[in-house]
Coordinates of C-alpha atoms and ligand atoms in Angstrom, one line a residue:
X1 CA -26.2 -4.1 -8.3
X2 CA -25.1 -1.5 -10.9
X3 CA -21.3 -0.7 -12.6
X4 CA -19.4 1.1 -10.5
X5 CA -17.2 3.1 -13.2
X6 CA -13.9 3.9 -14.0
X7 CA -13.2 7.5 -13.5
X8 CA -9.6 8.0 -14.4
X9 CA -6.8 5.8 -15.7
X10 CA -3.4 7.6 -14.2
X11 CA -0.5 6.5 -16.0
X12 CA 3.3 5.9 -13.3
X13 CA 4.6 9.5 -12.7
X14 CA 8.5 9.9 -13.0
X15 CA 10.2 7.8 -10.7
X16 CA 11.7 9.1 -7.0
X17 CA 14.1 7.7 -4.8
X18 CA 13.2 6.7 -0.8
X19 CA 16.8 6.6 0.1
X20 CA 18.6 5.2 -1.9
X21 CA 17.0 2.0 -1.7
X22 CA 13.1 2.1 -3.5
X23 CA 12.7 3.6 -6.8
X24 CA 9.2 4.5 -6.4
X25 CA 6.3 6.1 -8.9
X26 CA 4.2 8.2 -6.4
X27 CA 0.0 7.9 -7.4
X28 CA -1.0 9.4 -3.9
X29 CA -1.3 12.7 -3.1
X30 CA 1.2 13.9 -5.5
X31 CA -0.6 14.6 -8.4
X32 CA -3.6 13.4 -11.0
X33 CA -6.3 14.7 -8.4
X34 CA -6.0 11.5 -6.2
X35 CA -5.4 13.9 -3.1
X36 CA -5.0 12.2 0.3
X37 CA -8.7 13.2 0.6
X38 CA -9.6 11.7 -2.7
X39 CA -8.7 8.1 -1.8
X40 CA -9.1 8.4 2.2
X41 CA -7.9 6.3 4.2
X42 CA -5.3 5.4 1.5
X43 CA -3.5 8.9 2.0
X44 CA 0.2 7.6 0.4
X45 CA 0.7 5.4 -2.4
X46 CA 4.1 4.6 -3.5
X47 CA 4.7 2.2 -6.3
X48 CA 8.2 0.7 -6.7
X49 CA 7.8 -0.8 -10.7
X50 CA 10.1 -3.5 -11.2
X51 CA 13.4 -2.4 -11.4
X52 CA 16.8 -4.3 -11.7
X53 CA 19.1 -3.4 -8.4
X54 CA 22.9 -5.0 -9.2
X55 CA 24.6 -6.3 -6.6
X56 CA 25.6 -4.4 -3.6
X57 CA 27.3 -6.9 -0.8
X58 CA 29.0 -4.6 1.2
X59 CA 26.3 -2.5 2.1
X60 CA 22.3 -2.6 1.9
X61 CA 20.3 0.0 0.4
X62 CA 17.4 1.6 1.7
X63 CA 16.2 4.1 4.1
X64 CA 17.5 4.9 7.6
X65 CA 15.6 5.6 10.7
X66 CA 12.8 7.8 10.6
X67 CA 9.5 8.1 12.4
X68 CA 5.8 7.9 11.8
X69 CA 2.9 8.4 13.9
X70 CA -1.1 8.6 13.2
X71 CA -1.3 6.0 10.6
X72 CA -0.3 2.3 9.5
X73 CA 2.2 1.7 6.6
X74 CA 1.7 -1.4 4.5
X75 CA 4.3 -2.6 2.2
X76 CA 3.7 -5.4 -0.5
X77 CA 6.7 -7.1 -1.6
X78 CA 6.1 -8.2 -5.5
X79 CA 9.6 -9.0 -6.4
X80 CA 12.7 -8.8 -4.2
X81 CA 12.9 -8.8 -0.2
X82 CA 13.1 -6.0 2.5
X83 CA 14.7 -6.6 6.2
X84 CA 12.5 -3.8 8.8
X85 CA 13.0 -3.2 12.3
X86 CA 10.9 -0.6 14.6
X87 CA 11.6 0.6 17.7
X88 CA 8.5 -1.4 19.1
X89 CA 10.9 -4.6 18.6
X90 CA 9.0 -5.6 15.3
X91 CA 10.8 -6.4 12.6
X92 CA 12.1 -9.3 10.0
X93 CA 12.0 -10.2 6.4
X94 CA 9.4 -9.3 4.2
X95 CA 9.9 -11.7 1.3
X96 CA 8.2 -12.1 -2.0
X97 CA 4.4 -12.5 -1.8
X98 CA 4.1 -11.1 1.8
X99 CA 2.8 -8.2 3.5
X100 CA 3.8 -5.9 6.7
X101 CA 1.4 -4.0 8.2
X102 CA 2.5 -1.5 10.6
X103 CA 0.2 0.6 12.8
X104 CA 2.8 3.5 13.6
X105 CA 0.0 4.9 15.6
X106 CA 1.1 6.9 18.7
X107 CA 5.0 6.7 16.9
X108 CA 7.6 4.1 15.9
X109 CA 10.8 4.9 14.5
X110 CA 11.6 2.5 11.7
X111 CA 14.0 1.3 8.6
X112 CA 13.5 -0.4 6.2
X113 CA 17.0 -1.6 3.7
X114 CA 16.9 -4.0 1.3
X115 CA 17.1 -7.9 2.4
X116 CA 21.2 -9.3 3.1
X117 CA 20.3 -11.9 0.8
X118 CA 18.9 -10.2 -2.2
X119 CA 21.8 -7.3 -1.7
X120 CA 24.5 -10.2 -2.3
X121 CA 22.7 -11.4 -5.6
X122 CA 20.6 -8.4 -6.6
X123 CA 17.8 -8.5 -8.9
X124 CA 14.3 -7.2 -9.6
X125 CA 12.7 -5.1 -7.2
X126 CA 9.3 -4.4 -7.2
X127 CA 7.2 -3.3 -3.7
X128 CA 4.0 -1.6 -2.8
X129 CA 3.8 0.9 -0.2
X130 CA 0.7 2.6 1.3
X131 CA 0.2 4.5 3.9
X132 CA -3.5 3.5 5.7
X133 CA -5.3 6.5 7.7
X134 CA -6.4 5.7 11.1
X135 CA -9.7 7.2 13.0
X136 CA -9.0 10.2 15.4
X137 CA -9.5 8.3 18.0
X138 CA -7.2 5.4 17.5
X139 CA -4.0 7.8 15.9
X140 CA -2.4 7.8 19.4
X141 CA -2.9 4.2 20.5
X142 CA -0.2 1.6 20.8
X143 CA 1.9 0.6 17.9
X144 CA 1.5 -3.3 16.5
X145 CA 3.0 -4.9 13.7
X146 CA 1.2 -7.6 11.5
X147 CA 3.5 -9.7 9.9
X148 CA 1.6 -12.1 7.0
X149 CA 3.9 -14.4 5.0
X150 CA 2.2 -15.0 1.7
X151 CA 0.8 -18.6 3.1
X152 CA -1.3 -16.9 5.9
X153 CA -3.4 -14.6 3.1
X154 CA -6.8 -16.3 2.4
X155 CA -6.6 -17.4 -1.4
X156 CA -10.3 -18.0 -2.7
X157 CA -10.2 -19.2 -6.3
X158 CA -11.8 -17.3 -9.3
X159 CA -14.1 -18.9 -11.9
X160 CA -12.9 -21.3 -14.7
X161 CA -9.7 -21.6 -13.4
X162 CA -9.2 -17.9 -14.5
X163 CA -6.7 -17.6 -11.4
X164 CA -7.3 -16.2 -7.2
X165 CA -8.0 -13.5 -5.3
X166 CA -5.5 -13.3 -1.9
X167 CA -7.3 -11.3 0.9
X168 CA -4.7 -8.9 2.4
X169 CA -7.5 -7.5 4.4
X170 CA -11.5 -7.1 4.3
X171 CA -13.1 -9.6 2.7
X172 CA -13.7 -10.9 -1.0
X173 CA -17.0 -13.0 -1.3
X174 CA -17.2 -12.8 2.4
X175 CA -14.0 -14.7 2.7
X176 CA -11.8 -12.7 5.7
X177 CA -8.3 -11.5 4.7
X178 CA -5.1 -12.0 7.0
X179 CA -5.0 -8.5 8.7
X180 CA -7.2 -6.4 11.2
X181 CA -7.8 -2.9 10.3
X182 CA -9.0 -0.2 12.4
X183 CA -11.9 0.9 10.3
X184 CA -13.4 -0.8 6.3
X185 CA -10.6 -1.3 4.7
X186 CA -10.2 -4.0 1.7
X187 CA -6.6 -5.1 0.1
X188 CA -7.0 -7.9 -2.3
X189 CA -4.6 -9.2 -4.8
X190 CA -5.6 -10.8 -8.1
X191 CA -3.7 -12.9 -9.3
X192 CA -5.4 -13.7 -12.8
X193 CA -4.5 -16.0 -15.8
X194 CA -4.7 -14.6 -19.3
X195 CA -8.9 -14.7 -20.3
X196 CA -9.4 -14.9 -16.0
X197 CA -12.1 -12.8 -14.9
X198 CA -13.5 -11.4 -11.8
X199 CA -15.8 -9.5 -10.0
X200 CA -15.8 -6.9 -7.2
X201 CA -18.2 -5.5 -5.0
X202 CA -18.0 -2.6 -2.8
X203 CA -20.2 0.4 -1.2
X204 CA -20.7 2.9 -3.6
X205 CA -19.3 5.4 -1.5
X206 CA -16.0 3.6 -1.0
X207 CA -12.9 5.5 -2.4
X208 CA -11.8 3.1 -4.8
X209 CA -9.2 1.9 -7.3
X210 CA -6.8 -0.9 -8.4
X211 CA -3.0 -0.7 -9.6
X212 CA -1.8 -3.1 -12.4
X213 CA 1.1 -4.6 -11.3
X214 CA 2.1 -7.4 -13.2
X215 CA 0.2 -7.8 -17.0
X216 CA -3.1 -5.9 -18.5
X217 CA -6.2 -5.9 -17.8
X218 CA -9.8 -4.8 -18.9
X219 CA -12.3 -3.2 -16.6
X220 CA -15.9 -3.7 -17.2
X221 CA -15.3 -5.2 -20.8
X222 CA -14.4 -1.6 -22.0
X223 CA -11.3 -0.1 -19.9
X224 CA -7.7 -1.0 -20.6
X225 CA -5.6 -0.6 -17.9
X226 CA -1.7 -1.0 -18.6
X227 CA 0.8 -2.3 -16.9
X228 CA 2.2 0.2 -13.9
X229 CA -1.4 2.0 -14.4
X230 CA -3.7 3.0 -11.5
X231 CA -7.5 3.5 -12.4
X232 CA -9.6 5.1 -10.1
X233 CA -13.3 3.9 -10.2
X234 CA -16.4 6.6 -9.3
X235 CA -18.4 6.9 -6.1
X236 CA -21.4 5.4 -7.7
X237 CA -22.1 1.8 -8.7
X238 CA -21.1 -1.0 -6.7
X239 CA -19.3 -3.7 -9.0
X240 CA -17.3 -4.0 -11.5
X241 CA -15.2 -6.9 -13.7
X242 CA -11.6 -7.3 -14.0
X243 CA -10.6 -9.8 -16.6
X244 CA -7.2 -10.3 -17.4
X245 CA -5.7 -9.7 -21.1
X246 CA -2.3 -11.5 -20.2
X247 CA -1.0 -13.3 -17.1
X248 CA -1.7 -10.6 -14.7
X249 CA -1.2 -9.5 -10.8
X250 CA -3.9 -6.3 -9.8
X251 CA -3.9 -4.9 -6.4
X252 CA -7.5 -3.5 -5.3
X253 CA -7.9 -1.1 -2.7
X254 CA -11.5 0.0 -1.5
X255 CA -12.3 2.0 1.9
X256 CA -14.8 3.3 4.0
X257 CA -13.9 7.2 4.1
X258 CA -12.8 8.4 7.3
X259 CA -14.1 12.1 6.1
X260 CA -11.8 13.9 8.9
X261 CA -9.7 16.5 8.7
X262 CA -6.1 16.0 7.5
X263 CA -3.2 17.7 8.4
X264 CA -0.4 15.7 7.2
X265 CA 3.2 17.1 7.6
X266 CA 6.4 14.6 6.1
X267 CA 6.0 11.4 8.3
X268 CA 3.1 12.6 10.3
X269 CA -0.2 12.4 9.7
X270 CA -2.8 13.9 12.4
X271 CA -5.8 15.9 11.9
X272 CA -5.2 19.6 13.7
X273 CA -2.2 21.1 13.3
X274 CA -1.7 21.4 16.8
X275 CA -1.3 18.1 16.8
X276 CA 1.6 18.2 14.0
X277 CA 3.8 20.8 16.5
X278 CA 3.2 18.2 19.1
X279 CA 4.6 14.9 17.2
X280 CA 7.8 17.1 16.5
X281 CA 8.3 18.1 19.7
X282 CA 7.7 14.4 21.2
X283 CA 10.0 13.1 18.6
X284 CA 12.6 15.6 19.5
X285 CA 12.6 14.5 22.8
X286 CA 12.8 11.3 22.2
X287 CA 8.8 9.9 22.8
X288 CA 9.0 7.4 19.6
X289 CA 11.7 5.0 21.5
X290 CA 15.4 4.2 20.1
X291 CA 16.1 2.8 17.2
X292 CA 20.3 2.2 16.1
X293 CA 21.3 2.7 12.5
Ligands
MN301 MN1 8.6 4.6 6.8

């Protein structure tokens, strides 16, 4: 076992609005160096900070109908709820603690608006979305949906009462998280009490880092990461420490690299650009299903 390092701590970027609905701080690809290649198979990380959203009865905020194909979307809900539907007849309420994971694959159409109930009371907001890579060969299989309320996600406990880890996907401590993923892929959420400490373990070569969502923390006894803060840990070493300065919430993403070629083009993501023209042209004429406003 040896430290596996931080490389970079990358502050929130100025926010951006996905419709009108999720005010979002992009880390991934947009800037800092953590290209699409650079964290593969996490090629889109949006981070919605908590965010007060007044009231708004009459109609729901969000985004509208739009497609995806050759990749999975995953959207953590911290703080607030979202209603989705797809045009593969998934859909429901992601509420506070839970986790959708689509595999847009060969093409959905989705939306995604904030939840009726939380758009009659308002209130803090705060969401995770990433968008997960998929292997050549499975970008044009069939679309699933994964929906995990909070109560299906493993929770193994951490030392000295210092807090748990929930297992989105992968494994911690060779405990299985709630969702299947189409190649290595671990999610895990720390939820840590203030002086709780844990430890993480991945492949070296792993593209790694962890997002502070709720709290501080200190990495390896030597790192502060802030609130709203992403660090991104080197391809060398294999473990580090998280321990938590306050009450704290820490998403950690590691994964396998796919190492193929990207071309990526708005909501498509497929590796020749051939392949781009052709995801177009099938969505023009109407290949991703129906989907009503
Ligand atoms: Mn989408």
């Amino acid at each position: 076992m040896s430290v596996k390092q931080v490389e970079m701590v990358l502050a929130p970027r100025e926010p951006h609005y996905v419709g009108d609905g999720f005010r979002v701080h992009n880390f991934i690809p947009s800037g800092y160096g953590l290209t699409m290649q650079r964290m593969d198979p996490f090629i889109m990380l949006d981070y919605g900070a908590k965010f007060y959203f007044p009231p708004s009865p009459s109609k729901a905020k969000g985004v509208g109908v739009h497609p995806h194909r050759g990749f999975e979307t995953v959207t953590v809900a911290y703080k607030g709820s979202v209603a989705h539907h797809d045009s593969g007849g998934g859909g429901g309420v992601i509420a506070e603690g839970d986790v959708q994971w689509m595999t847009a694959a060969s093409g959905v159409l989705h939306k995604e608006y904030h939840s009726e109930e939380f758009s009659k009371t308002g209130g803090d907001f705060q969401m995770v979305q990433l968008w997960v890579n998929l292997p050549a060969k499975d970008k044009m299989s069939t679309p699933k949906y994964q929906a995990i309320t909070n109560a299906q996600i493993p929770k193994i406990l951490v030392a000295n009462n210092g807090g748990e880890v929930e297992v989105i996907a992968g494994n911690y401590e060779g405990n299985p998280g709630a969702a299947t993923t189409f190649s290595p892929v671990h999610m895990l959420n720390a939820k840590l009490k203030n002086g709780g400490e844990a430890s993480f373990s991945f492949p070296p070569h792993y593209n790694t880092g962890l997002l502070v969502i709720e709290g501080s923390v200190i990495v390896n006894g030597t790192e502060d990461v802030p609130l709203d803060h992403f660090a991104l840990f080197t391809n060398t070493g294999d473990s580090f420490t998280v321990k938590a300065s306050e009450d704290s919430i820490v998403l950690i993403l590691s994964g396998e690299p796919l190492r193929e070629p990207i071309a990526a083009h708005g909501p498509f993501v497929m590796n020749t650009r051939a392949e781009i023209m052709q995801a177009f042209e099938d969505y023009e004429n109407g290949k991703f299903g129906e989907l009503a406003d």
